[in-house]
mmCIF file of C-alpha atoms in Angstrom:
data_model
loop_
_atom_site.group_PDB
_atom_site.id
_atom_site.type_symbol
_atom_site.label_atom_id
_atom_site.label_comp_id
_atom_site.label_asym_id
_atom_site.label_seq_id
_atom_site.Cartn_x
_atom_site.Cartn_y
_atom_site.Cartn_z
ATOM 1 C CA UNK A 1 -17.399 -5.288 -9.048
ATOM 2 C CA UNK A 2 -14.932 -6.395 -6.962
ATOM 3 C CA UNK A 3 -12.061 -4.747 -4.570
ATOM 4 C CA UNK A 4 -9.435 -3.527 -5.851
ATOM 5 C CA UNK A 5 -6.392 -1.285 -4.571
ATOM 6 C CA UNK A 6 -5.293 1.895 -5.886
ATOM 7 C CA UNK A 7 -2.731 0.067 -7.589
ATOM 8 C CA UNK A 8 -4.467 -2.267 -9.192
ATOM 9 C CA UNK A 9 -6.203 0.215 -10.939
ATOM 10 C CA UNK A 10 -3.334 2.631 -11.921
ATOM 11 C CA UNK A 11 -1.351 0.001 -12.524
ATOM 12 C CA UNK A 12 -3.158 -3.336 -13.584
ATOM 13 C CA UNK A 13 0.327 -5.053 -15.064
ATOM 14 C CA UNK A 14 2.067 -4.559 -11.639
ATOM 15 C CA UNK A 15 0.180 -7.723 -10.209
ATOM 16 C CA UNK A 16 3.240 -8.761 -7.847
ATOM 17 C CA UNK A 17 4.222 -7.012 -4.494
ATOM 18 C CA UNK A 18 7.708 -7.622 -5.794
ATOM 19 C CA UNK A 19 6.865 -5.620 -8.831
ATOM 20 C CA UNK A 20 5.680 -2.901 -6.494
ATOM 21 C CA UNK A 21 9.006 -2.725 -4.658
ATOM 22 C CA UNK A 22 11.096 -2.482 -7.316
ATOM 23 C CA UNK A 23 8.519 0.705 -8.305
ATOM 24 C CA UNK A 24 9.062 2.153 -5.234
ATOM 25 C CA UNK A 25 13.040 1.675 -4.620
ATOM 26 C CA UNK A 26 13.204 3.284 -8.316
ATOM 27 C CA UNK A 27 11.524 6.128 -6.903
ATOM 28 C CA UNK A 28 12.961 6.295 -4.003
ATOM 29 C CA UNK A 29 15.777 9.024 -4.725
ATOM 30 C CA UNK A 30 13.133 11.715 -6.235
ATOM 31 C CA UNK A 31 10.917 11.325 -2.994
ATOM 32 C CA UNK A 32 13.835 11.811 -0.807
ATOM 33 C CA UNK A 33 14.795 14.979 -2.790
ATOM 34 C CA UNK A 34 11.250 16.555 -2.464
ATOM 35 C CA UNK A 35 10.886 15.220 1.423
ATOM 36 C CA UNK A 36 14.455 16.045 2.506
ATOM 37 C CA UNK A 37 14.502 13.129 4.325
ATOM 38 C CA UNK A 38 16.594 9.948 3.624
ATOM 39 C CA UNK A 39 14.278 6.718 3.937
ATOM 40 C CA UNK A 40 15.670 3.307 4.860
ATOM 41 C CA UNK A 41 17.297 1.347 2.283
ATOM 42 C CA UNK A 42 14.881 -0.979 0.265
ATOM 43 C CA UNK A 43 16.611 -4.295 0.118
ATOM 44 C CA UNK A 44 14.687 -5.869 -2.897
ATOM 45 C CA UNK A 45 16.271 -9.068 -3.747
ATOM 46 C CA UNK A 46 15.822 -9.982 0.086
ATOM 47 C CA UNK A 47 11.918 -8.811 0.195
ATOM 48 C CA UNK A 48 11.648 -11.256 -3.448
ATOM 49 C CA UNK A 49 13.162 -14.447 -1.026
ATOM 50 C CA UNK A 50 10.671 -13.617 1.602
ATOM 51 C CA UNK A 51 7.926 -13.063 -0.391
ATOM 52 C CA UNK A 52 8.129 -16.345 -2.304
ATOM 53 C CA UNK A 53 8.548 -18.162 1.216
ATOM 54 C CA UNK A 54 4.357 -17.591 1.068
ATOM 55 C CA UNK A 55 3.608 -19.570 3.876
ATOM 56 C CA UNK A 56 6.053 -17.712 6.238
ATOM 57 C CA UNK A 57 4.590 -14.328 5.207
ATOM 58 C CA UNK A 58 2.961 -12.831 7.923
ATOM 59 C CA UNK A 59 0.996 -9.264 8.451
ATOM 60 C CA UNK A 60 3.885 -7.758 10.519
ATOM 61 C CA UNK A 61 6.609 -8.201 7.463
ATOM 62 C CA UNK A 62 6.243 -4.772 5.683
ATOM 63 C CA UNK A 63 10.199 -3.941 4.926
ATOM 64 C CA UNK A 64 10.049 -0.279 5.006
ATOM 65 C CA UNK A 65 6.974 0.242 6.666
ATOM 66 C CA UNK A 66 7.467 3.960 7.165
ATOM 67 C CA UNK A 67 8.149 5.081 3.659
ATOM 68 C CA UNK A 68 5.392 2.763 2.376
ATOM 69 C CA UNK A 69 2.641 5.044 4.331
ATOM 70 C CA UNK A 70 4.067 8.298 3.454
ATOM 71 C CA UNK A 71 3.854 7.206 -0.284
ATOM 72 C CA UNK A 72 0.080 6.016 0.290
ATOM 73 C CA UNK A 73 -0.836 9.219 2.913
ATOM 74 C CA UNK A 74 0.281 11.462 -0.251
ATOM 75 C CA UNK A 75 -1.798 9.688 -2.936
ATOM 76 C CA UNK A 76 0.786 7.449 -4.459
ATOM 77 C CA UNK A 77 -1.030 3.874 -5.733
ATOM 78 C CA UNK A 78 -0.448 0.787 -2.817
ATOM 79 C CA UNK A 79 -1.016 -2.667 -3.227
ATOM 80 C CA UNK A 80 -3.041 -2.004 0.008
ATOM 81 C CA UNK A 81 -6.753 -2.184 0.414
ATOM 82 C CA UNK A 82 -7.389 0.736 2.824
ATOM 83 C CA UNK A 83 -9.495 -0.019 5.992
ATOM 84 C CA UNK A 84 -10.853 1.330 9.435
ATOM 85 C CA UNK A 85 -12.832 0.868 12.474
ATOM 86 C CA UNK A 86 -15.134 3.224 11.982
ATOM 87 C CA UNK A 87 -17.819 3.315 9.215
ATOM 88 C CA UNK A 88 -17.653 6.809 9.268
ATOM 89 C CA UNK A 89 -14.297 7.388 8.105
ATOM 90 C CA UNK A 90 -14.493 4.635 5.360
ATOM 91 C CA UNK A 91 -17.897 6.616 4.344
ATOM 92 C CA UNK A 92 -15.811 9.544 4.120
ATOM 93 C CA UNK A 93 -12.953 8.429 1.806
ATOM 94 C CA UNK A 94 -15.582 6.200 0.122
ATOM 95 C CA UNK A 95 -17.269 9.903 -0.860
ATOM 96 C CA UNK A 96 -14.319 12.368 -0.530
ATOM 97 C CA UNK A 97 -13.378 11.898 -4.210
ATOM 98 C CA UNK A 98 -15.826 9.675 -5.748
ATOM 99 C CA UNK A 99 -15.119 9.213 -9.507
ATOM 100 C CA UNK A 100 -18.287 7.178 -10.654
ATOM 101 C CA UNK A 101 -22.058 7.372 -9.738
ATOM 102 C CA UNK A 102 -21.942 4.788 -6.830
ATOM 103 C CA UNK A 103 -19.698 4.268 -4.255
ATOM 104 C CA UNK A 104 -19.236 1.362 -1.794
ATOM 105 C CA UNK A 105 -18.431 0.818 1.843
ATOM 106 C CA UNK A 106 -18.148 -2.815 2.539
ATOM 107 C CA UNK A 107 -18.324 -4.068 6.270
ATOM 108 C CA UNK A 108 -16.896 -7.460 7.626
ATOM 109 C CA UNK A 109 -17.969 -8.235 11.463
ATOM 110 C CA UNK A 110 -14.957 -9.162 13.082
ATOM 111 C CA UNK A 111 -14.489 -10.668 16.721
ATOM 112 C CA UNK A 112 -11.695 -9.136 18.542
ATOM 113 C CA UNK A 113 -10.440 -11.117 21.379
#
């Protein structure tokens, strides 16, 4: 068994992060109803030119960075593995809603500088 993110599991034929923002700018208009809050425009066809400029992706190029956590702090699927520092929080999402018999924390040592 492998990783996988939430999306990839809810939504296996989504298998591009294009494909996810397209998702998300669809949605965007119900979420801002329910939130009261008007999130930045999502500027797809300009996220599709970076994204296919692979090697020039970096970490820091999330458009939208804001509305993509408050979809993934209130459940909605991310193309996102989640992570943290501490084993005990990643034990405790691991467990908090476990849907099969065995769950998995997996730990990478990492030098920081």
């Amino acid at each position: 068994m492998g990783l996988d993110t939430t999306l990839s599991r809810e939504y296996p034929k989504l298998n591009r992060l294009s494909d996810y923002y397209h998702l998300i700018s669809k949605i965007k208009p119900e979420v801002e109803v329910f939130t009261n809050h008007i999130w930045p425009n999502i500027d797809v066809v300009a996220i599709e030119r970076r994204l296919e400029a692979y090697d020039s992706l970096r970490l820091d190029f999330l458009p939208v960075c804001e509305y993509l956590i408050y979809l993934r702090h209130h459940g909605f699927p991310s193309p996102f593995l989640d992570w943290s520092r501490s084993l005990y929080v990643a034990a405790f999402f691991a467990f908090q809603k476990a849907e099969a018999d065995r769950v998995a924390v997996f730990v990478s040592q990492v030098k920081v500088r």
